[in-house]
Short mmCIF file of C-alpha atoms in Angstrom, two decimals:
data_model
loop_
_atom_site.label_atom_id
_atom_site.label_comp_id
_atom_site.label_asym_id
_atom_site.label_seq_id
_atom_site.Cartn_x
_atom_site.Cartn_y
_atom_site.Cartn_z
CA MET A 1 -16.18 11.24 26.38
CA ARG A 2 -12.68 10.05 25.54
CA ARG A 3 -10.40 12.53 23.82
CA ILE A 4 -8.34 11.13 20.92
CA LEU A 5 -5.64 12.98 18.97
CA ILE A 6 -4.54 11.65 15.59
CA ILE A 7 -1.55 13.30 13.90
CA GLY A 8 -1.59 12.61 10.17
CA ALA A 9 -4.28 12.59 7.52
CA GLY A 10 -3.66 9.47 5.46
CA GLN A 11 -5.54 6.18 5.10
CA ALA A 12 -4.84 4.96 8.65
CA GLY A 13 -5.38 8.20 10.54
CA LEU A 14 -8.48 9.42 8.75
CA GLN A 15 -10.13 6.00 8.68
CA LEU A 16 -9.64 5.65 12.43
CA ALA A 17 -10.91 9.19 13.06
CA LEU A 18 -14.07 8.64 11.03
CA THR A 19 -14.86 5.23 12.48
CA LEU A 20 -14.44 6.51 16.05
CA LEU A 21 -16.67 9.48 15.29
CA GLY A 22 -19.20 7.11 13.75
CA HIS A 23 -19.17 4.96 16.87
CA GLY A 24 -19.96 7.83 19.23
CA GLY A 25 -18.46 8.62 22.59
CA TYR A 26 -15.16 9.95 21.22
CA ASP A 27 -13.92 13.52 20.87
CA VAL A 28 -11.53 13.23 17.92
CA THR A 29 -8.99 15.78 16.71
CA VAL A 30 -6.93 15.35 13.54
CA MET A 31 -3.82 17.45 13.07
CA THR A 32 -2.37 17.85 9.59
CA ALA A 33 -0.30 20.37 7.66
CA GLN A 34 -2.52 20.60 4.56
CA THR A 35 -6.07 21.72 3.84
CA PRO A 36 -8.36 19.47 1.79
CA GLU A 37 -7.91 21.84 -1.15
CA GLU A 38 -4.13 21.65 -0.92
CA ILE A 39 -4.25 17.86 -0.83
CA LEU A 40 -6.66 17.66 -3.77
CA ASN A 41 -4.71 20.09 -5.93
CA GLY A 42 -1.25 18.89 -4.98
CA ARG A 43 1.10 16.16 -6.11
CA ILE A 44 0.16 12.49 -6.14
CA THR A 45 1.15 10.81 -2.89
CA SER A 46 1.16 7.14 -3.84
CA THR A 47 -0.01 4.37 -6.04
CA GLN A 48 -2.48 2.12 -4.30
CA CYS A 49 -4.60 -0.93 -5.01
CA MET A 50 -7.17 -1.59 -2.30
CA PHE A 51 -7.91 -5.31 -2.25
CA PHE A 52 -11.35 -6.65 -1.46
CA PRO A 53 -10.86 -7.21 2.32
CA ALA A 54 -9.76 -3.57 2.79
CA LEU A 55 -12.59 -2.36 0.57
CA GLN A 56 -15.03 -4.29 2.73
CA ILE A 57 -13.69 -2.52 5.82
CA GLU A 58 -14.45 0.80 4.10
CA ARG A 59 -17.90 -0.38 3.00
CA ASP A 60 -18.80 -1.50 6.50
CA ALA A 61 -17.81 1.93 7.81
CA GLY A 62 -19.67 3.82 5.07
CA LEU A 63 -16.45 5.30 3.70
CA ASN A 64 -16.51 3.89 0.16
CA HIS A 65 -17.63 7.12 -1.53
CA TRP A 66 -15.89 6.41 -4.86
CA GLU A 67 -17.03 2.86 -5.48
CA GLU A 68 -19.24 3.75 -8.44
CA PRO A 69 -16.83 5.88 -10.53
CA ALA A 70 -13.66 3.90 -9.73
CA PRO A 71 -12.84 1.02 -12.10
CA TRP A 72 -13.09 -2.55 -10.86
CA ILE A 73 -9.84 -4.55 -11.01
CA GLU A 74 -10.40 -8.30 -11.32
CA GLY A 75 -6.93 -9.73 -10.72
CA GLN A 76 -3.25 -9.52 -11.49
CA ARG A 77 -0.96 -10.60 -14.29
CA VAL A 78 2.71 -11.27 -13.62
CA THR A 79 5.04 -11.40 -16.61
CA LEU A 80 8.58 -12.50 -15.93
CA ALA A 81 10.89 -11.01 -18.55
CA GLY A 82 14.52 -11.47 -19.53
CA PRO A 83 17.14 -9.50 -21.44
CA GLY A 84 16.15 -8.39 -24.90
CA GLY A 85 12.46 -8.11 -24.09
CA GLN A 86 11.83 -11.85 -23.84
CA ARG A 87 8.73 -13.13 -22.05
CA LEU A 88 9.89 -16.02 -19.89
CA LEU A 89 6.54 -16.84 -18.28
CA GLU A 90 3.21 -15.27 -17.46
CA THR A 91 0.62 -15.89 -14.75
CA TYR A 92 -2.90 -14.50 -14.47
CA GLY A 93 -4.76 -14.80 -11.18
CA ILE A 94 -8.30 -13.60 -10.51
CA TRP A 95 -9.10 -12.48 -6.96
CA ASP A 96 -12.10 -13.61 -4.92
CA ALA A 97 -13.62 -10.16 -5.46
CA PRO A 98 -12.44 -7.04 -7.33
CA ALA A 99 -10.00 -4.42 -6.07
CA GLN A 100 -10.10 -0.66 -6.67
CA SER A 101 -7.64 2.22 -6.75
CA VAL A 102 -8.57 5.81 -5.91
CA ASP A 103 -6.05 8.66 -6.16
CA GLN A 104 -5.36 9.56 -2.54
CA ARG A 105 -5.59 13.24 -3.40
CA ILE A 106 -9.32 12.66 -3.95
CA LYS A 107 -9.81 10.21 -1.11
CA MET A 108 -7.91 11.97 1.67
CA SER A 109 -9.21 15.43 0.85
CA GLY A 110 -12.75 14.04 0.87
CA TRP A 111 -12.26 12.14 4.14
CA LEU A 112 -10.62 15.14 5.80
CA GLU A 113 -13.63 17.30 4.95
CA ARG A 114 -15.89 14.61 6.36
CA VAL A 115 -14.11 14.59 9.75
CA GLU A 116 -15.51 18.02 10.61
CA LYS A 117 -18.93 17.16 9.19
CA ALA A 118 -18.97 14.11 11.47
CA GLY A 119 -18.29 16.26 14.54
CA GLY A 120 -14.52 16.00 14.75
CA ARG A 121 -11.96 18.77 14.75
CA VAL A 122 -9.28 19.40 12.14
CA VAL A 123 -6.30 21.48 13.25
CA LEU A 124 -4.16 22.71 10.37
CA HIS A 125 -0.71 22.86 11.90
CA PRO A 126 2.51 20.91 11.32
CA VAL A 127 3.49 19.05 14.48
CA VAL A 128 7.09 18.72 15.62
CA THR A 129 8.44 16.49 18.35
CA SER A 130 8.76 19.36 20.84
CA ASP A 131 4.99 19.94 20.58
CA LEU A 132 4.01 16.42 21.50
CA GLU A 133 4.46 16.31 25.26
CA ALA A 134 2.18 19.28 25.84
CA LEU A 135 -0.30 18.15 23.19
CA SER A 136 -0.54 14.61 24.49
CA ARG A 137 -1.44 15.85 27.99
CA MET A 138 -4.67 17.23 26.54
CA TYR A 139 -5.83 13.82 25.26
CA ASP A 140 -6.49 10.34 26.57
CA LEU A 141 -4.69 8.80 23.58
CA THR A 142 -2.34 10.25 20.99
CA LEU A 143 -1.68 8.35 17.76
CA ILE A 144 1.01 9.18 15.22
CA ALA A 145 -0.20 8.35 11.71
CA ALA A 146 2.15 10.59 9.73
CA GLY A 147 4.51 8.13 8.07
CA LYS A 148 7.02 10.79 6.98
CA GLY A 149 8.91 13.45 8.89
CA ALA A 150 10.67 13.80 12.21
CA LEU A 151 7.88 12.29 14.31
CA VAL A 152 8.73 8.86 12.90
CA GLU A 153 12.07 9.05 14.72
CA LEU A 154 10.19 8.60 18.01
CA PHE A 155 9.76 4.94 17.10
CA ASP A 156 12.85 2.74 17.13
CA ARG A 157 13.55 0.30 14.33
CA ASP A 158 12.85 -3.29 15.32
CA PRO A 159 15.84 -5.17 13.89
CA SER A 160 14.26 -8.58 14.54
CA ARG A 161 11.47 -7.70 12.09
CA SER A 162 13.44 -5.51 9.66
CA PRO A 163 15.81 -7.48 7.43
CA TYR A 164 16.72 -4.48 5.26
CA ASP A 165 18.56 -1.35 6.37
CA ALA A 166 18.72 0.36 2.96
CA PRO A 167 16.27 0.96 0.10
CA GLN A 168 15.87 -2.10 -2.09
CA ARG A 169 14.20 -0.14 -4.90
CA ASN A 170 14.18 3.40 -6.23
CA LEU A 171 10.60 4.36 -6.98
CA ALA A 172 9.02 6.41 -9.74
CA ALA A 173 5.26 6.77 -10.24
CA ILE A 174 3.09 8.51 -12.81
CA TYR A 175 -0.65 8.71 -13.50
CA VAL A 176 -1.56 8.55 -17.20
CA HIS A 177 -4.52 8.56 -19.54
CA GLY A 178 -4.62 6.71 -22.84
CA VAL A 179 -2.92 3.37 -22.10
CA ARG A 180 -4.62 0.62 -24.07
CA PRO A 181 -5.83 -2.65 -22.49
CA TYR A 182 -3.64 -5.73 -22.67
CA PRO A 183 -5.14 -7.74 -25.58
CA PRO A 184 -5.05 -11.26 -24.06
CA HIS A 185 -6.77 -9.92 -20.90
CA PRO A 186 -8.64 -6.70 -21.74
CA THR A 187 -10.58 -6.74 -18.46
CA PRO A 188 -9.00 -4.22 -16.03
CA HIS A 189 -6.27 -5.87 -13.97
CA VAL A 190 -2.93 -5.07 -12.36
CA ARG A 191 -0.15 -5.54 -14.91
CA ILE A 192 3.16 -6.56 -13.31
CA ASN A 193 6.32 -6.93 -15.39
CA ALA A 194 9.37 -8.19 -13.52
CA VAL A 195 12.95 -8.49 -14.71
CA PRO A 196 15.05 -10.39 -12.14
CA GLY A 197 17.89 -8.28 -10.81
CA VAL A 198 16.64 -5.19 -12.65
CA GLY A 199 13.25 -4.25 -11.23
CA GLU A 200 9.51 -4.28 -11.78
CA THR A 201 6.77 -2.14 -13.28
CA TYR A 202 3.17 -2.07 -12.11
CA LEU A 203 0.10 -0.67 -13.81
CA MET A 204 -3.24 -0.43 -12.01
CA PRO A 205 -6.47 1.13 -13.31
CA ALA A 206 -7.41 4.01 -11.04
CA LEU A 207 -9.69 6.98 -10.50
CA THR A 208 -8.03 10.41 -10.46
CA ARG A 209 -9.24 14.02 -10.55
CA SER A 210 -9.78 13.88 -14.32
CA GLY A 211 -11.53 10.51 -14.36
CA VAL A 212 -10.40 6.94 -14.96
CA CYS A 213 -6.66 6.57 -15.58
CA ASP A 214 -3.80 4.17 -14.96
CA ALA A 215 -1.31 4.52 -12.11
CA VAL A 216 2.12 3.24 -13.13
CA LEU A 217 4.92 2.47 -10.69
CA VAL A 218 8.53 1.63 -11.59
CA GLU A 219 10.53 -0.21 -8.93
CA ALA A 220 14.18 0.00 -9.93
CA VAL A 221 17.03 -1.93 -8.39
CA PRO A 222 19.35 0.95 -7.40
CA GLY A 223 21.93 1.62 -10.09
CA GLY A 224 20.30 -0.77 -12.57
CA PRO A 225 18.79 -0.21 -16.03
CA PHE A 226 15.36 0.80 -14.62
CA ASP A 227 16.92 3.45 -12.37
CA VAL A 228 16.56 6.34 -14.83
CA PHE A 229 14.44 8.80 -12.84
CA GLY A 230 17.07 9.89 -10.34
CA ASP A 231 17.16 13.60 -11.24
CA ARG A 232 13.51 13.90 -10.07
CA ARG A 233 13.02 17.36 -11.57
CA ILE A 234 11.86 16.10 -14.92
CA SER A 235 8.46 17.03 -16.29
CA PRO A 236 5.63 14.50 -16.43
CA ASP A 237 6.08 14.36 -20.22
CA GLU A 238 9.78 13.51 -19.84
CA HIS A 239 8.95 10.95 -17.15
CA LEU A 240 6.55 9.27 -19.55
CA ARG A 241 9.11 9.33 -22.36
CA ARG A 242 11.64 7.53 -20.17
CA LEU A 243 9.01 5.01 -19.11
CA GLN A 244 8.16 4.30 -22.73
CA ALA A 245 11.86 3.81 -23.50
CA LEU A 246 12.14 1.26 -20.70
CA TYR A 247 9.19 -0.66 -22.04
CA ALA A 248 10.57 -0.56 -25.58
CA GLN A 249 13.73 -2.32 -24.39
CA TRP A 250 12.45 -4.60 -21.63
CA ALA A 251 8.72 -5.21 -22.24
CA PRO A 252 7.81 -4.38 -25.84
CA TRP A 253 4.35 -5.95 -25.39
CA GLU A 254 3.64 -3.07 -23.00
CA HIS A 255 5.39 -0.39 -25.04
CA GLU A 256 2.96 -0.70 -27.93
CA LEU A 257 0.07 -0.05 -25.53
CA TYR A 258 1.54 3.28 -24.36
CA VAL A 259 1.82 5.06 -27.72
CA GLU A 260 -1.19 7.32 -26.94
CA ALA A 261 -0.47 7.73 -23.23
CA ARG A 262 -0.28 11.18 -21.66
CA PRO A 263 0.13 12.39 -18.05
CA THR A 264 -3.10 13.16 -16.22
CA ASP A 265 -1.90 16.50 -14.81
CA GLU A 266 1.16 18.57 -13.97
CA PHE A 267 1.49 16.97 -10.52
CA ALA A 268 1.06 13.38 -11.69
CA THR A 269 4.57 12.14 -10.81
CA LEU A 270 6.25 11.00 -7.61
CA TYR A 271 9.77 9.80 -6.79
CA GLY A 272 11.36 8.23 -3.75
CA GLY A 273 13.05 5.32 -2.10
CA TYR A 274 13.21 4.06 1.46
CA ALA A 275 14.27 1.08 3.48
CA PRO A 276 11.37 -1.20 4.43
CA VAL A 277 11.13 -1.20 8.21
CA VAL A 278 9.09 -2.36 11.18
CA ARG A 279 9.31 0.00 14.15
CA ARG A 280 8.53 -0.45 17.80
CA PRO A 281 5.02 0.92 18.28
CA VAL A 282 5.35 3.11 21.38
CA GLY A 283 7.14 6.45 21.37
CA THR A 284 8.05 8.42 24.49
CA VAL A 285 7.96 12.22 24.89
CA GLY A 286 8.84 13.29 28.39
CA ASP A 287 6.68 11.15 30.65
CA ARG A 288 4.02 10.64 27.95
CA HIS A 289 3.58 7.78 25.49
CA VAL A 290 2.20 7.88 21.96
CA LEU A 291 1.14 5.02 19.68
CA GLY A 292 2.28 4.68 16.08
CA MET A 293 0.05 3.32 13.34
CA GLY A 294 0.07 2.59 9.60
CA ASP A 295 3.34 3.34 7.81
CA VAL A 296 4.84 4.70 11.02
CA VAL A 297 5.13 1.20 12.45
CA VAL A 298 5.04 -1.12 9.40
CA LEU A 299 6.55 0.39 6.26
CA ASN A 300 6.67 -2.05 3.35
CA ASP A 301 8.13 -1.48 -0.08
CA PRO A 302 5.13 -0.60 -2.29
CA GLY A 303 5.83 -3.32 -4.83
CA CYS A 304 3.23 -5.79 -3.57
CA GLY A 305 0.63 -3.10 -2.94
CA GLN A 306 0.38 -3.65 0.81
CA GLY A 307 0.72 -0.10 2.18
CA ALA A 308 -2.83 1.24 1.91
CA ASN A 309 -4.25 -2.19 2.72
CA ASN A 310 -2.08 -2.48 5.83
CA ALA A 311 -3.25 0.98 6.88
CA ALA A 312 -6.91 0.02 6.50
CA HIS A 313 -6.44 -3.14 8.56
CA CYS A 314 -4.40 -1.24 11.17
CA ALA A 315 -7.12 1.40 11.59
CA SER A 316 -9.80 -1.28 11.87
CA ILE A 317 -7.84 -3.26 14.49
CA TYR A 318 -6.96 -0.14 16.49
CA HIS A 319 -10.61 1.00 16.38
CA LYS A 320 -11.79 -2.29 17.85
CA ALA A 321 -9.09 -2.22 20.52
CA ILE A 322 -9.95 1.36 21.55
CA VAL A 323 -13.67 0.64 21.79
CA GLU A 324 -13.12 -2.60 23.69
CA HIS A 325 -10.86 -0.80 26.18
CA GLY A 326 -13.71 1.35 27.45
CA ASP A 327 -12.70 4.07 29.90
CA ARG A 328 -9.51 2.44 31.16
CA PRO A 329 -6.15 4.24 30.73
CA PHE A 330 -4.28 3.74 27.46
CA THR A 331 -1.07 2.43 28.99
CA PRO A 332 2.13 1.52 27.13
CA GLU A 333 1.25 -2.14 27.80
CA TRP A 334 -2.10 -1.66 26.06
CA MET A 335 -0.35 0.05 23.15
CA HIS A 336 2.06 -2.86 22.70
CA ARG A 337 -0.79 -5.40 22.84
CA THR A 338 -2.79 -3.42 20.31
CA PHE A 339 0.12 -3.28 17.89
CA GLU A 340 0.74 -7.01 18.27
CA ARG A 341 -2.89 -7.61 17.22
CA TYR A 342 -2.11 -5.64 14.07
CA TRP A 343 1.22 -7.46 13.57
CA GLU A 344 -0.65 -10.78 13.52
CA TYR A 345 -2.02 -9.56 10.17
CA SER A 346 0.76 -7.34 8.84
CA GLN A 347 3.58 -9.84 9.42
CA TRP A 348 2.35 -11.76 6.38
CA ALA A 349 2.11 -8.66 4.19
CA THR A 350 5.65 -7.81 5.28
CA ALA A 351 6.92 -11.32 4.60
CA LEU A 352 5.34 -11.34 1.12
CA THR A 353 6.84 -7.97 0.21
CA ASN A 354 10.30 -8.77 1.56
CA THR A 355 10.28 -12.07 -0.31
CA MET A 356 9.29 -10.56 -3.64
CA ILE A 357 11.79 -7.67 -3.59
CA GLY A 358 14.75 -9.91 -2.76
CA PRO A 359 16.34 -12.58 -4.92
CA LEU A 360 13.43 -14.96 -5.54
CA PRO A 361 13.87 -18.22 -3.63
CA GLU A 362 13.92 -21.31 -5.82
CA HIS A 363 10.58 -22.56 -4.50
CA VAL A 364 8.92 -19.21 -5.32
CA GLN A 365 10.28 -19.48 -8.86
CA GLN A 366 8.70 -22.91 -9.00
CA ILE A 367 5.39 -21.50 -7.79
CA LEU A 368 5.44 -18.93 -10.59
CA GLY A 369 6.35 -21.61 -13.12
CA VAL A 370 3.39 -23.80 -12.14
CA ALA A 371 1.11 -20.74 -11.90
CA SER A 372 1.90 -19.96 -15.54
CA MET A 373 0.30 -23.29 -16.50
CA ASP A 374 -2.30 -23.84 -13.78
CA ASP A 375 -5.16 -21.42 -13.04
CA GLU A 376 -5.70 -22.62 -9.48
CA THR A 377 -2.08 -21.99 -8.53
CA ALA A 378 -2.21 -18.59 -10.24
CA ARG A 379 -5.33 -17.68 -8.25
CA ARG A 380 -3.84 -18.91 -4.99
CA PHE A 381 -0.68 -16.88 -5.55
CA ALA A 382 -2.69 -13.77 -6.52
CA ARG A 383 -4.97 -14.20 -3.51
CA GLY A 384 -1.93 -13.90 -1.28
CA TYR A 385 -1.60 -10.24 -2.30
CA ALA A 386 -5.20 -9.58 -1.26
CA VAL A 387 -5.18 -11.84 1.81
CA PRO A 388 -1.54 -12.17 2.93
CA PRO A 389 -2.32 -14.50 5.88
CA SER A 390 -3.52 -17.04 3.30
CA LEU A 391 0.14 -17.51 2.33
CA ALA A 392 1.18 -18.62 5.80
CA ASP A 393 0.55 -22.34 5.36
CA TRP A 394 2.29 -22.88 2.02
CA PHE A 395 4.09 -19.99 0.32
CA PHE A 396 7.07 -19.27 2.57
CA ASP A 397 8.18 -22.81 3.33
CA PRO A 398 9.90 -24.73 0.51
CA GLU A 399 8.63 -28.12 1.71
CA LYS A 400 5.02 -26.97 2.09
CA ALA A 401 5.15 -25.17 -1.25
CA GLY A 402 6.58 -28.30 -2.88
CA ALA A 403 3.86 -30.48 -1.38
CA TYR A 404 1.17 -28.18 -2.77
CA LEU A 405 2.78 -27.93 -6.20
CA ALA A 406 2.99 -31.73 -6.36
CA THR A 407 -0.81 -31.81 -6.21
CA ARG A 408 -1.03 -29.38 -9.13
CA MET A 409 1.65 -30.69 -11.48
CA PRO A 410 -0.48 -33.41 -13.11
CA GLN A 411 -3.22 -30.88 -13.86
CA SER A 412 -0.77 -28.25 -15.12
CA ALA A 413 1.06 -30.77 -17.26
CA GLY A 414 -2.19 -31.92 -18.78
#
C-alpha cells in the first residue's frame, strides 16, 4: 500500500485525498492546522463558482454533497460601466450546464470529516519547512496543497509563465442575505460589473451556513476608487455600507437591489491581494522532493473564478497520474511530467485571467461589443470561463477573434 501525505485541507488536497481513498490501495494522511469545527465556524476563505466540468468531477467521485441545497447558476452577465454610473454595454451568456457555489467553510469541514470516515488519517498540526524532510521520509509521495504560508516558498516562481510580479487587484469579499434578483434576468447568475481602469464587482448565488446567500467580491485596482477596504478591520456592516456606496456611484442598477442586504454572519468578510503567479512544481528539502498542487503552483487572480476550478482539475489529473504510476518511485521527473499534464489545462485559465485583469486588448473589447448584441458570441465568451481550453482557438489571437466575429456581425446587426 502506497503512503501519501497531503499538507493542506482545501479543494485540491481534500479532493485528492478522498479520491485516492475511494480508489483503494493508498494510505493517505492529511495534515492541517484547523479542525472541521474551526473551519466551519471561522472566517470565509474565498468566493468560488464551480463550473459544470469541475462539478462533474465531484459528482463522479461522489463528493457533491451539497448539490440539492445549493442554488443553480445558469450563466454570467457582464456589464461594462463608465464614469457617472453609465452602462456602456451588457452581455449575458448561458453556460452548457449550471454552476454552483458552496461556502468553503461548509465544504472543507465536511470533506475533512469524511477523510477519516473513508479510512484516512487527519493530523492536526501546522507544518513548517523544517518538518518536511523528516516527514517526507515516512511517505512515498508528499504533496503540498496549502496555498498560503512559508511552505509555498519551496517552489520558485516561474518567470516565463508569470507576467505579473505585484498584485493587480486589492480584494474584498462579503457574504450577504437579502440582495434582490436583477430584473431583466431574475434567474440566478453571476453578476459582473466592470469599470475599465477602476475594477470589477462580482456577485454569485451561494450556499452558506445560514442557507442561500450571495457572495460578493470587489476587485479594486490598487489606489483607485474601488480600493476603499484597505483598513481591513471594519465590521461586516461597515463593509456592506461601503459596498453600497460604491454601487450608488458606479453601478446604480445594482445599488437599488442591495437596499435590504445584510451580512450573513460576523465572519462573512475577507480581504487580501496577491500577485498572480505560476511556480515550479517541485520543491526540495534536504535530499527529498515534494510536489506542489492547486494554488501552490498556479495562483490566479480570483476575478475570473478559476481558483477552485483549477484545484478540482489539478486533483483529478494528479489522481490519475498517481494511479497510473503504480508502485514505481515518485521521482522529480515524474512530478514535473504530472504538473505539465495539469498545465495543459490551467494555462488557458491563467491566460484568461491575466487577459481580463490587464488593460483589455482591442480585440477583446470587440468581442464584448458583439457579445452584447449576439447571443451565440455571449455564450461562447461565457463558456470560456467554464471551459478555458475552449478559448484557445479564437479568443487570444486578434486575427482568429476577428475572423470569428466577422461570421457573427451580420446576425448581430440584424
